[in-house]
XYZ file of C-alpha atoms in Angstrom:
751
model
C 6.734 -17.420 40.274
C 9.289 -18.647 37.778
C 6.553 -19.316 35.278
C 5.588 -15.665 35.029
C 6.285 -14.395 31.470
C 9.553 -12.519 31.333
C 10.467 -9.306 29.557
C 11.046 -9.610 25.868
C 14.625 -8.692 25.004
C 15.942 -7.671 21.586
C 19.537 -7.561 20.470
C 19.272 -3.926 19.452
C 16.302 -2.604 21.315
C 14.693 -3.792 24.505
C 10.992 -3.094 24.055
C 8.967 -4.205 27.073
C 6.037 -6.338 25.986
C 4.499 -8.450 28.740
C 6.939 -8.098 31.542
C 7.226 -10.837 34.067
C 7.567 -8.288 36.860
C 4.603 -6.185 35.957
C 5.117 -3.676 38.686
C 8.852 -4.086 39.108
C 11.946 -2.580 37.643
C 11.909 -0.735 34.320
C 13.858 -2.285 31.503
C 15.953 0.435 29.859
C 16.007 1.012 26.153
C 19.376 -0.211 24.987
C 19.352 1.232 21.484
C 17.449 3.331 19.056
C 16.884 1.039 16.087
C 14.174 -1.562 16.593
C 14.927 -4.684 14.601
C 11.315 -5.836 14.521
C 7.926 -5.154 16.095
C 6.887 -7.770 18.632
C 4.112 -9.966 17.358
C 0.750 -9.769 19.071
C 0.093 -12.711 21.397
C -2.033 -15.432 19.865
C -5.457 -15.696 21.552
C -6.218 -18.886 23.449
C -8.427 -21.157 21.408
C -8.808 -24.921 21.132
C -11.214 -25.028 18.187
C -8.688 -26.631 15.836
C -7.391 -29.269 18.270
C -7.711 -32.964 17.334
C -10.855 -34.729 18.515
C -9.008 -37.175 20.753
C -7.389 -34.274 22.617
C -10.734 -32.553 23.121
C -12.256 -35.816 24.403
C -9.289 -36.351 26.707
C -9.596 -32.799 27.999
C -13.294 -33.313 28.675
C -12.495 -36.487 30.648
C -9.833 -34.639 32.662
C -12.321 -31.861 33.370
C -14.947 -34.369 34.527
C -12.480 -35.993 36.919
C -11.263 -32.640 38.312
C -14.826 -31.391 38.655
C -15.856 -34.374 40.767
C -12.624 -34.207 42.814
C -12.973 -30.477 43.520
C -16.666 -30.850 44.166
C -15.915 -33.550 46.735
C -13.202 -31.453 48.391
C -15.477 -28.414 48.573
C -18.191 -30.528 50.159
C -15.740 -31.928 52.710
C -14.337 -28.485 53.491
C -17.734 -27.282 54.612
C -17.496 -29.743 57.496
C -14.118 -28.467 58.725
C -14.146 -26.448 61.899
C -13.713 -22.726 61.158
C -13.468 -23.283 57.424
C -15.456 -21.269 54.927
C -17.279 -22.499 51.842
C -15.725 -21.797 48.432
C -16.825 -23.777 45.437
C -13.896 -24.451 43.089
C -15.826 -26.368 40.350
C -17.558 -23.198 39.123
C -14.194 -21.483 38.661
C -12.923 -24.514 36.739
C -16.052 -24.573 34.585
C -15.867 -20.877 33.744
C -12.209 -21.204 32.692
C -13.041 -24.204 30.477
C -15.946 -22.434 28.755
C -13.949 -19.220 28.242
C -11.027 -20.946 26.559
C -12.618 -24.070 25.096
C -15.909 -22.551 24.025
C -19.529 -23.577 24.362
C -18.846 -26.999 22.797
C -18.028 -28.156 26.337
C -21.495 -27.287 27.702
C -22.760 -30.923 27.505
C -19.852 -32.211 29.611
C -20.523 -29.412 32.108
C -24.132 -30.563 32.530
C -23.009 -34.207 32.821
C -20.418 -33.344 35.469
C -22.935 -31.290 37.464
C -25.525 -34.107 37.442
C -22.957 -36.769 38.378
C -21.666 -34.577 41.210
C -25.175 -34.031 42.542
C -25.772 -37.795 42.628
C -22.355 -39.017 43.844
C -21.253 -36.232 46.189
C -24.596 -34.838 47.430
C -26.738 -37.969 47.019
C -29.552 -36.006 45.385
C -32.269 -37.944 43.520
C -32.249 -37.270 39.785
C -35.938 -36.283 39.802
C -35.549 -33.790 42.673
C -35.084 -30.060 42.326
C -31.433 -30.452 43.264
C -31.108 -33.324 40.779
C -31.205 -32.898 37.003
C -33.220 -29.617 36.876
C -31.130 -27.822 39.490
C -27.788 -29.235 38.244
C -28.508 -27.819 34.790
C -30.134 -24.559 35.862
C -27.386 -23.372 38.205
C -24.841 -23.518 35.334
C -26.945 -21.598 32.829
C -25.769 -18.200 34.179
C -22.138 -19.392 33.994
C -22.688 -20.382 30.377
C -24.130 -16.918 29.783
C -21.047 -15.354 31.436
C -18.690 -17.275 29.161
C -20.769 -16.476 26.074
C -20.833 -12.743 26.836
C -17.166 -12.416 27.756
C -15.999 -14.583 24.893
C -18.391 -13.338 22.242
C -19.699 -9.789 22.544
C -17.029 -8.360 24.863
C -14.152 -10.432 23.406
C -11.904 -9.978 26.407
C -8.282 -11.006 26.409
C -8.380 -14.325 28.266
C -4.894 -13.714 29.685
C -6.259 -10.534 31.317
C -3.517 -8.223 30.086
C -5.605 -5.030 30.307
C -7.465 -3.393 33.148
C -10.572 -3.201 30.974
C -10.578 -6.984 30.493
C -10.184 -7.589 34.229
C -12.979 -5.140 35.059
C -15.365 -6.699 32.526
C -14.509 -10.204 33.736
C -15.138 -9.313 37.374
C -18.334 -7.301 36.846
C -19.960 -9.773 34.462
C -19.035 -12.923 36.404
C -19.906 -11.573 39.863
C -23.098 -9.938 38.604
C -24.416 -12.977 36.723
C -23.510 -15.279 39.601
C -26.198 -13.597 41.688
C -28.740 -15.302 39.433
C -26.984 -18.656 39.862
C -26.985 -18.225 43.635
C -30.703 -17.476 43.621
C -31.380 -20.543 41.456
C -29.278 -22.735 43.755
C -31.049 -21.486 46.860
C -34.428 -22.055 45.229
C -33.569 -25.688 44.415
C -32.570 -26.235 48.043
C -35.747 -24.526 49.181
C -37.807 -26.680 46.802
C -36.355 -29.886 48.218
C -36.766 -28.660 51.810
C -33.075 -28.426 52.680
C -33.483 -24.801 53.859
C -36.382 -22.810 55.212
C -37.790 -19.608 53.788
C -36.125 -17.681 56.648
C -32.718 -19.007 55.566
C -33.242 -18.301 51.848
C -31.444 -14.926 51.795
C -28.568 -16.129 53.910
C -28.123 -19.242 51.791
C -28.198 -17.141 48.631
C -25.463 -14.850 49.970
C -23.295 -17.728 51.172
C -23.718 -19.449 47.811
C -22.805 -16.270 45.896
C -19.776 -15.496 48.069
C -18.426 -19.063 47.709
C -18.725 -18.914 43.916
C -17.377 -15.341 43.829
C -14.197 -16.470 45.644
C -13.739 -19.170 43.061
C -14.270 -16.684 40.190
C -11.830 -14.083 41.548
C -9.144 -16.433 42.909
C -9.289 -19.745 41.062
C -10.409 -18.749 37.512
C -7.654 -16.076 37.012
C -5.081 -18.600 38.267
C -6.304 -21.119 35.677
C -6.417 -18.556 32.843
C -2.937 -17.209 33.529
C -1.013 -20.340 34.439
C -2.854 -23.494 33.390
C -4.701 -22.504 30.191
C -1.564 -21.358 28.255
C 0.139 -24.699 28.922
C -2.962 -26.632 27.904
C -3.219 -24.415 24.833
C 0.325 -25.300 23.749
C -0.454 -28.997 24.184
C -3.719 -28.683 22.250
C -2.054 -26.846 19.336
C 0.776 -29.339 18.755
C 0.249 -31.034 15.405
C -2.594 -28.723 14.316
C -2.755 -26.312 11.328
C -2.368 -23.440 13.794
C 1.136 -24.652 14.521
C 2.903 -25.063 17.794
C 3.168 -21.786 19.707
C 6.669 -20.568 20.426
C 7.780 -21.689 23.835
C 8.601 -18.959 26.285
C 12.179 -18.977 27.325
C 12.736 -19.101 31.024
C 14.236 -15.925 32.324
C 17.253 -16.282 34.485
C 16.270 -15.254 38.011
C 18.721 -13.040 39.848
C 19.693 -14.044 43.405
C 17.969 -11.018 44.961
C 14.831 -11.670 42.979
C 14.800 -15.325 44.059
C 15.272 -14.209 47.655
C 12.346 -11.793 47.337
C 10.066 -14.487 45.936
C 11.002 -16.838 48.754
C 10.210 -14.074 51.228
C 6.829 -13.515 49.568
C 5.814 -17.124 49.961
C 7.221 -17.175 53.468
C 5.050 -14.171 54.314
C 1.966 -16.237 53.408
C 2.958 -18.936 55.875
C 3.728 -16.336 58.564
C 0.464 -14.400 58.269
C -1.630 -17.564 58.084
C 0.146 -18.873 61.197
C -0.409 -15.566 62.995
C -4.120 -15.624 62.164
C -4.765 -19.281 63.006
C -2.065 -19.647 65.665
C -1.590 -17.308 68.634
C -4.064 -14.773 67.310
C -6.859 -17.308 67.005
C -7.704 -16.727 70.659
C -7.912 -12.960 70.237
C -11.229 -11.181 70.267
C -10.498 -9.550 66.929
C -8.335 -11.749 64.680
C -5.747 -9.697 62.719
C -7.150 -10.438 59.270
C -5.458 -7.259 58.015
C -2.156 -9.125 58.116
C -3.409 -11.321 55.259
C -3.315 -8.290 52.932
C 0.431 -7.791 53.356
C 1.610 -10.537 50.953
C -1.219 -9.717 48.537
C -0.246 -6.044 48.248
C 3.460 -6.794 48.282
C 3.266 -9.195 45.328
C 0.643 -7.201 43.403
C 2.644 -3.984 43.579
C 5.949 -5.624 42.759
C 4.905 -8.196 40.131
C 1.477 -7.256 38.815
C -1.551 -9.426 38.067
C -0.004 -12.823 37.180
C 1.902 -13.053 40.446
C -1.026 -11.528 42.354
C -3.360 -14.236 40.968
C -0.861 -16.932 41.999
C -0.358 -15.533 45.498
C -4.093 -14.942 46.029
C -4.978 -18.507 45.117
C -2.119 -19.802 47.274
C -3.226 -17.696 50.245
C -6.824 -18.917 50.008
C -5.615 -22.527 49.817
C -3.402 -21.812 52.836
C -6.353 -20.472 54.801
C -8.406 -23.593 54.084
C -5.519 -25.898 55.001
C -4.833 -23.912 58.174
C -8.503 -24.144 59.148
C -8.402 -27.919 58.634
C -5.089 -28.485 60.399
C -5.613 -26.206 63.380
C -9.334 -26.785 63.817
C -9.290 -23.267 65.217
C -12.426 -21.267 64.849
C -10.951 -17.802 64.408
C -14.214 -16.433 63.074
C -17.593 -17.441 61.828
C -17.370 -19.380 58.553
C -19.331 -16.649 56.794
C -16.940 -14.025 58.169
C -13.890 -15.923 56.931
C -15.664 -16.385 53.615
C -16.004 -12.610 53.201
C -12.326 -12.209 54.170
C -11.302 -14.632 51.414
C -13.521 -12.784 48.902
C -12.025 -9.454 49.943
C -8.494 -10.850 49.575
C -9.332 -12.245 46.131
C -10.890 -8.994 44.875
C -8.023 -6.963 46.320
C -5.369 -9.094 44.640
C -7.254 -9.046 41.340
C -7.874 -5.280 41.451
C -4.464 -4.086 42.636
C -2.629 -6.498 40.386
C -4.623 -5.452 37.306
C -4.183 -1.737 38.102
C -0.421 -2.144 38.473
C -0.255 -4.314 35.369
C -2.218 -1.719 33.379
C 0.062 1.022 34.604
C 3.115 -1.007 33.662
C 1.601 -1.818 30.265
C 1.010 1.859 29.552
C 4.561 2.678 30.668
C 5.947 -0.063 28.429
C 3.887 1.108 25.432
C 5.019 4.685 26.071
C 8.632 3.524 26.322
C 8.253 1.527 23.121
C 6.668 4.490 21.333
C 9.488 6.720 22.476
C 12.017 4.173 21.242
C 10.332 4.000 17.828
C 10.084 7.810 17.671
C 13.774 8.140 18.529
C 14.706 5.518 15.927
C 12.484 7.203 13.327
C 14.069 10.588 14.021
C 17.530 9.110 13.695
C 16.738 7.384 10.408
C 15.149 10.522 8.936
C 17.732 12.946 10.404
C 14.886 14.800 12.122
C 14.924 16.145 15.660
C 12.341 17.898 17.826
C 12.457 20.555 20.517
C 10.105 22.469 22.793
C 10.652 25.916 24.373
C 8.547 27.124 27.288
C 8.334 30.902 26.916
C 7.368 31.413 30.545
C 10.058 29.403 32.267
C 12.612 29.523 29.459
C 13.005 25.752 29.717
C 14.259 24.188 26.496
C 13.805 20.498 25.669
C 15.758 18.687 22.955
C 15.299 15.175 21.629
C 18.302 12.900 21.359
C 18.500 13.381 17.608
C 18.528 17.185 18.071
C 21.568 16.833 20.341
C 23.229 14.622 17.720
C 22.501 17.064 14.873
C 24.002 19.970 16.847
C 26.991 17.842 17.864
C 26.346 17.695 21.629
C 26.331 14.827 24.112
C 23.038 14.954 26.099
C 24.771 13.459 29.125
C 27.283 16.347 29.221
C 25.396 19.401 27.979
C 22.059 20.840 29.078
C 19.978 22.389 26.308
C 19.793 26.186 26.508
C 19.288 29.015 24.065
C 22.601 30.764 24.595
C 25.091 28.013 25.323
C 23.902 25.194 23.118
C 21.794 26.748 20.394
C 22.931 30.224 19.434
C 26.592 29.404 19.662
C 26.147 26.816 16.955
C 24.339 29.158 14.502
C 26.431 30.470 11.647
C 27.347 34.151 12.293
C 25.609 35.256 9.082
C 22.359 33.546 10.119
C 22.245 34.688 13.770
C 20.401 37.994 13.132
C 17.620 36.118 11.377
C 17.333 33.628 14.242
C 17.369 36.376 16.893
C 14.525 38.180 15.126
C 12.550 34.955 15.210
C 13.235 34.507 18.936
C 12.142 38.076 19.691
C 8.824 37.510 17.867
C 8.256 34.080 19.408
C 5.751 35.263 22.029
C 3.494 37.125 19.574
C 3.786 35.129 16.377
C 0.876 32.692 16.146
C 1.698 31.319 12.721
C 3.771 28.360 11.685
C 7.262 29.524 10.738
C 9.777 27.726 8.556
C 13.412 28.790 8.611
C 16.572 27.619 6.898
C 19.910 28.313 8.529
C 23.376 26.880 8.971
C 25.176 25.619 12.037
C 28.902 25.307 12.617
C 30.138 22.178 14.403
C 33.238 22.133 16.619
C 35.284 20.593 13.792
C 34.415 23.528 11.551
C 32.045 21.627 9.264
C 28.751 23.178 8.186
C 25.299 21.688 8.414
C 22.149 22.994 6.729
C 19.062 22.985 8.959
C 15.399 23.327 8.037
C 13.422 24.363 11.126
C 9.601 24.238 11.328
C 8.186 25.996 14.409
C 4.630 25.566 15.692
C 3.080 27.894 18.302
C 1.270 26.344 21.282
C -1.443 28.615 22.640
C -3.501 28.594 25.830
C -7.232 29.052 26.148
C -6.918 32.815 25.661
C -5.020 32.374 22.424
C -1.671 33.536 23.788
C 1.467 31.629 22.859
C 3.084 30.047 25.890
C 5.254 27.433 24.183
C 6.957 26.837 20.874
C 7.345 23.369 19.444
C 9.725 22.744 16.577
C 10.962 20.055 14.244
C 14.417 20.377 12.723
C 15.676 18.449 9.732
C 19.295 18.008 8.769
C 19.172 18.920 5.076
C 22.925 18.876 4.510
C 22.824 15.816 2.277
C 19.817 17.256 0.471
C 21.640 20.528 -0.141
C 24.720 18.678 -1.351
C 22.545 16.611 -3.705
C 20.919 19.794 -4.984
C 24.294 21.351 -5.661
C 25.513 18.225 -7.413
C 22.357 18.098 -9.535
C 22.649 21.799 -10.356
C 26.294 21.397 -11.365
C 25.447 18.306 -13.431
C 22.554 20.165 -15.087
C 24.759 23.118 -15.956
C 27.449 20.776 -17.282
C 24.887 18.914 -19.398
C 23.478 22.172 -20.757
C 26.962 23.410 -21.566
C 27.788 20.132 -23.321
C 24.505 20.287 -25.227
C 25.199 23.867 -26.302
C 28.697 22.891 -27.374
C 27.320 19.936 -29.325
C 24.669 22.069 -31.032
C 27.202 24.740 -31.923
C 29.584 22.110 -33.226
C 26.860 20.481 -35.354
C 25.700 23.838 -36.695
C 29.219 24.916 -37.577
C 30.144 21.588 -39.111
C 26.888 21.409 -41.070
C 27.478 24.905 -42.405
C 31.081 24.107 -43.294
C 30.003 20.916 -45.072
C 27.026 22.460 -46.877
C 29.049 25.282 -48.440
C 31.429 23.045 -50.466
C 28.609 20.516 -51.001
C 26.495 23.141 -52.738
C 29.498 23.972 -54.907
C 29.862 20.319 -55.845
C 26.169 20.056 -56.680
C 26.204 23.248 -58.715
C 29.270 22.329 -60.723
C 27.927 18.831 -61.273
C 24.652 20.146 -62.669
C 26.535 22.552 -64.947
C 28.741 19.730 -66.160
C 25.674 17.575 -66.845
C 24.392 20.311 -69.169
C 27.478 19.961 -71.396
C 28.197 17.361 -74.041
C 29.187 14.169 -72.231
C 29.563 10.598 -73.114
C 26.998 8.234 -71.670
C 29.569 6.751 -69.278
C 30.576 10.246 -68.032
C 26.925 11.206 -67.598
C 26.284 8.075 -65.511
C 29.292 8.814 -63.304
C 28.281 12.427 -62.731
C 24.692 11.310 -62.071
C 25.913 9.058 -59.252
C 28.022 11.936 -57.937
C 24.991 14.236 -57.868
C 22.782 11.557 -56.262
C 25.358 10.914 -53.535
C 25.820 14.629 -52.945
C 22.053 15.092 -52.644
C 21.894 12.294 -50.022
C 24.775 13.754 -48.089
C 23.202 17.232 -48.191
C 19.941 15.737 -46.899
C 21.788 14.147 -43.968
C 23.563 17.392 -43.180
C 20.304 19.361 -43.302
C 18.600 16.852 -40.984
C 21.422 17.046 -38.441
C 21.368 20.859 -38.597
C 17.599 20.966 -38.149
C 17.721 18.509 -35.253
C 20.439 20.520 -33.488
C 18.412 23.717 -33.925
C 15.307 22.071 -32.532
C 17.199 20.690 -29.527
C 18.783 24.066 -28.777
C 15.398 25.819 -29.015
C 16.511 28.076 -31.884
C 14.125 26.622 -34.425
C 11.223 28.945 -35.304
C 8.043 28.521 -37.321
C 7.231 31.258 -39.834
C 3.728 32.597 -40.439
C 3.131 33.728 -44.025
C 0.360 33.476 -46.614
C 0.812 30.589 -49.030
C -1.175 28.574 -51.528
C -1.744 25.167 -49.970
C -2.327 23.435 -53.360
C 0.903 24.712 -54.821
C 2.775 23.655 -51.650
C 1.384 20.140 -51.926
C 2.175 19.895 -55.650
C 5.740 21.056 -55.108
C 6.192 18.546 -52.287
C 4.989 15.639 -54.451
C 7.018 16.793 -57.435
C 10.157 16.705 -55.307
C 9.828 12.960 -54.693
C 7.861 12.038 -57.850
C 10.902 11.109 -59.872
C 12.011 8.561 -57.250
C 8.547 7.044 -57.255
C 8.427 6.943 -61.063
C 11.760 5.175 -61.170
C 10.290 2.399 -58.949
C 7.064 2.249 -61.012
C 4.876 3.557 -58.203
C 1.653 5.505 -58.696
C 1.752 8.908 -56.934
C -1.590 10.410 -55.857
C -2.633 13.564 -54.001
C -6.235 13.969 -52.797
C -7.537 17.219 -51.290
C -11.053 17.459 -49.855
C -13.191 20.319 -51.219
C -13.690 22.029 -47.848
C -9.939 22.579 -47.483
C -9.034 26.296 -47.985
C -6.824 27.179 -50.941
C -4.823 29.849 -49.134
C -3.804 29.681 -45.474
C -1.308 31.366 -43.139
C 1.522 29.183 -41.845
C 4.985 27.904 -42.621
C 4.947 26.300 -46.100
C 8.621 25.341 -46.026
C 8.244 23.265 -42.840
C 5.018 21.717 -44.061
C 6.753 20.770 -47.316
C 9.654 19.346 -45.267
C 7.289 17.089 -43.318
C 5.448 15.857 -46.419
C 8.665 15.239 -48.351
C 10.064 13.232 -45.448
C 6.944 11.102 -45.055
C 6.450 10.623 -48.795
C 10.148 9.866 -49.247
C 9.965 7.196 -46.558
C 6.840 5.734 -48.194
C 8.626 5.480 -51.561
C 11.731 4.062 -49.887
C 9.836 1.197 -48.255
C 7.370 0.445 -51.077
C 8.414 -1.842 -53.912
C 5.081 -1.912 -55.809
C 1.717 -0.210 -55.627
C 1.108 3.441 -54.849
C 1.805 6.324 -52.481
C -1.071 8.636 -51.639
C -1.210 12.014 -49.911
C -4.649 12.951 -48.516
C -5.617 16.266 -46.966
C -8.901 16.926 -45.163
C -10.394 19.440 -42.759
C -10.448 18.140 -39.164
C -11.874 21.149 -37.314
C -12.495 24.855 -37.883
C -12.680 27.795 -35.478
C -13.516 31.427 -36.049
C -10.102 32.391 -37.410
C -8.260 29.126 -37.708
C -8.456 25.561 -38.940
C -6.863 22.207 -38.200
C -5.995 20.075 -41.205
C -5.225 16.373 -41.188
C -2.573 15.036 -43.605
C -2.184 11.331 -44.337
C 0.585 9.680 -46.331
C -0.278 6.056 -47.193
C 1.750 3.387 -48.963
C 1.433 -0.238 -49.926
C 4.871 -1.206 -48.634
C 6.236 -3.725 -46.165
C 4.580 -2.230 -43.078
C 5.934 -1.830 -39.547
C 5.810 -4.493 -36.791
C 3.522 -3.479 -33.873
C 6.351 -3.614 -31.338
C 8.295 -1.009 -33.382
C 5.525 1.575 -33.700
C 6.511 3.421 -30.536
C 10.202 3.508 -31.432
C 10.265 4.963 -34.940
C 9.751 8.558 -33.738
C 12.860 8.409 -31.566
C 16.111 10.002 -32.608
C 18.510 7.797 -34.624
C 16.078 4.877 -34.524
C 14.819 2.662 -37.330
C 12.153 -0.034 -37.429
C 14.827 -2.567 -38.321
C 18.586 -2.374 -38.221
C 18.838 -4.161 -41.549
C 16.727 -1.448 -43.152
C 19.376 1.142 -42.315
C 21.962 -0.783 -44.290
C 19.634 -1.421 -47.210
C 17.979 1.975 -47.591
C 20.276 4.293 -45.650
C 19.213 7.291 -43.583
C 20.070 8.751 -40.213
C 16.875 7.915 -38.354
C 16.295 11.639 -37.737
C 13.624 12.300 -40.349
C 10.616 11.178 -38.323
C 12.044 12.754 -35.142
C 12.347 16.109 -36.893
C 8.898 15.716 -38.436
C 7.392 14.985 -35.024
C 9.011 18.102 -33.517
C 7.861 20.252 -36.466
C 4.301 18.941 -36.196
C 4.217 19.737 -32.483
C 5.532 23.227 -33.138
C 2.704 23.684 -35.662
C 0.159 22.815 -32.966
C -0.574 19.242 -34.065
C 0.329 15.647 -33.456
C 1.606 12.725 -35.526
C 0.863 9.011 -35.366
C 1.119 5.920 -37.540
C -1.179 3.044 -38.487
C 0.485 0.016 -40.020
C -0.015 -3.631 -40.853
C 2.923 -5.838 -41.770
C 2.809 -6.816 -45.467
C -0.001 -4.363 -46.337
C 1.526 -0.931 -45.812
C 1.513 2.033 -43.472
C -0.332 5.332 -43.054
C 1.362 8.250 -41.330
C -1.108 10.860 -40.144
C -0.417 14.296 -38.719
C -2.416 17.401 -37.959
C -1.396 21.068 -38.184
C -3.110 24.338 -37.309
C -3.285 27.240 -39.767
C -4.792 30.735 -39.709
C -7.341 31.614 -42.399
C -6.456 34.432 -44.762
C -8.725 37.459 -44.181
C -10.830 35.362 -41.762
C -12.609 33.253 -44.414
C -11.945 30.008 -46.275
C -11.249 29.761 -49.988
C -12.065 26.437 -51.576
C -11.428 24.771 -54.896
C -14.371 24.408 -57.263
C -13.225 21.527 -59.414
C -14.601 18.456 -57.639
C -14.827 15.028 -59.118
C -17.726 12.609 -58.964
C -16.938 11.097 -55.561
C -16.878 14.477 -53.823
C -13.099 14.744 -53.406
C -10.711 17.077 -55.221
C -7.852 15.356 -57.013
C -5.373 18.205 -57.111
C -2.763 15.783 -58.431
C -3.690 12.687 -60.340
C -1.348 10.265 -62.007
C 2.231 11.256 -62.298
C 1.879 12.271 -65.950
C -0.269 15.263 -64.948
C 2.551 16.960 -63.047
C 5.575 15.864 -64.979
């Protein structure tokens, strides 16, 4: 009894797994947070065991087979003893766990037993043919249970026990018929005794299957399995820790074994002379152990009781009944122990799984701050989960859940009317209802609750119960409030920043325009060459500063959402020429060739915002000039698509400059970013130009991208949507030989 697996204990949560006392006391859940899920038991299998261990096991089986076969043969000669054939139970256990690789040793053992123990000639029906034939059904049993049905060999489920019993006892009928036929063929029985011999044969094997095989599978096979696995790739199975047996439990186990001795003595002692032996007394220890401890203990006690009956029959030489009658008693005891034990084990397994599921559910509710409740509308009974009690601030051991005392008194006074209306409509409302309300705890703190209520209806569609799930959303509400406050603070800071930038830009631009104006007027007067150079540098620096201020102002307007795109008629060619003229002088100073190419299908006049288009082109062309030391800068315009009253144009600004590294292509459109930090120091700039251009392009219904190769130059492309003037396109007529309009050729044409 001490070898029965004990309950699996966890430091935080006791989750029953395969309890040693299958039908005994319940192990309480000690916590609500499972530390880990118990691993599934490893199936018994010896396929990966070393060869020497498998050979040694086969030799041990052969020796046990012959020894048990000899004892079974001798027991048939005892007065009052019944026939039960233990070798078949041993063989079935070996084939179930070890597999069909042990079939040859089974045939060898059967043939040797027939020759040594029964003195059968090898050529007789009971010799080689019969020795092999009678084990073919047992091989079929093992193959079916192990292969197609794939039962748990430790018989943990009622289904596995039922399949094991039905298949083994059913197939053994064929083995009994074959055995009786071999005896009939050799003349050991007459035709009149064929049926009786078949039944006796079947009952003897059935006792072994129901009493001896379960004992081997539950107590012997796991120990052999651990020995076979040591040193294999499967690893050594974890050893089961021995559970400390309480004094009362040890006393009960001693009383159980003592009851076997008592009932066997009563049957074979004083009661052996009675007309009707009290065989019913034999069921007392079987039922006692099966109900208290489940299948493992029932298998142990059943096997022990059958062994006790055989020993008592040998020792007392008392013929309490006909051997066949005692044989049926032993079979009935074995089937009873197997059935009752498996039923109680299955019940306990279901209870343990239910208890484990409840523990996981309780832990999950606690971790997610979610409780559940159920309200029976007919009886008024209200059920709360443990987490619901915790959310409402009650101790389940002190307070009974009720609508008035434990629920409504916690609802915030402002939310009670809403909750009462929901309670009044509970019996007629068949829809899922979601409600948010507040509860007030005894310490005065508030909690926000989100309640989801589901109606439970009967067959007629009437609501008889309400089931709900409540979620403590206090932390969620607090997070929302913090995010809302942070958002408002960020928006206020952004508005303050935009207003500051706008004001500062305006305040800087006003005196800067005065400086530029007075500088230009001074440059128109008679100056020395040195004075003209100084004033030229002043004007250039003022222009750069004004550009920076304008970019910052535009960027702040775009961020604040106050930037608007105009829609006016304008001449696209003139807009392009003005844009190029603005930067042409800088390109001429560096010796660059400035080109502008417009495709002939591009309209001359469109509706859009010419100032913003010019701003984009100037920025891109200015950047191209800035990063190009030799070569040319080209602006190309072509028609990308045309609808009934609108067109999409594609603009491309190409240069033969230094190019942009591939890893920097995704960064250059970000605010205050440059392709290289050293470039900022060499060429200057705020890093806002491309960001503003990207925003303007998007506001004009287009997109912008760049194609670049280091050392060969870059091409910035963008698209923009325009409306056609009067619904039709106007094109240029002066087209050169290659089919493209050169609105602006070399720089000398526009100077």
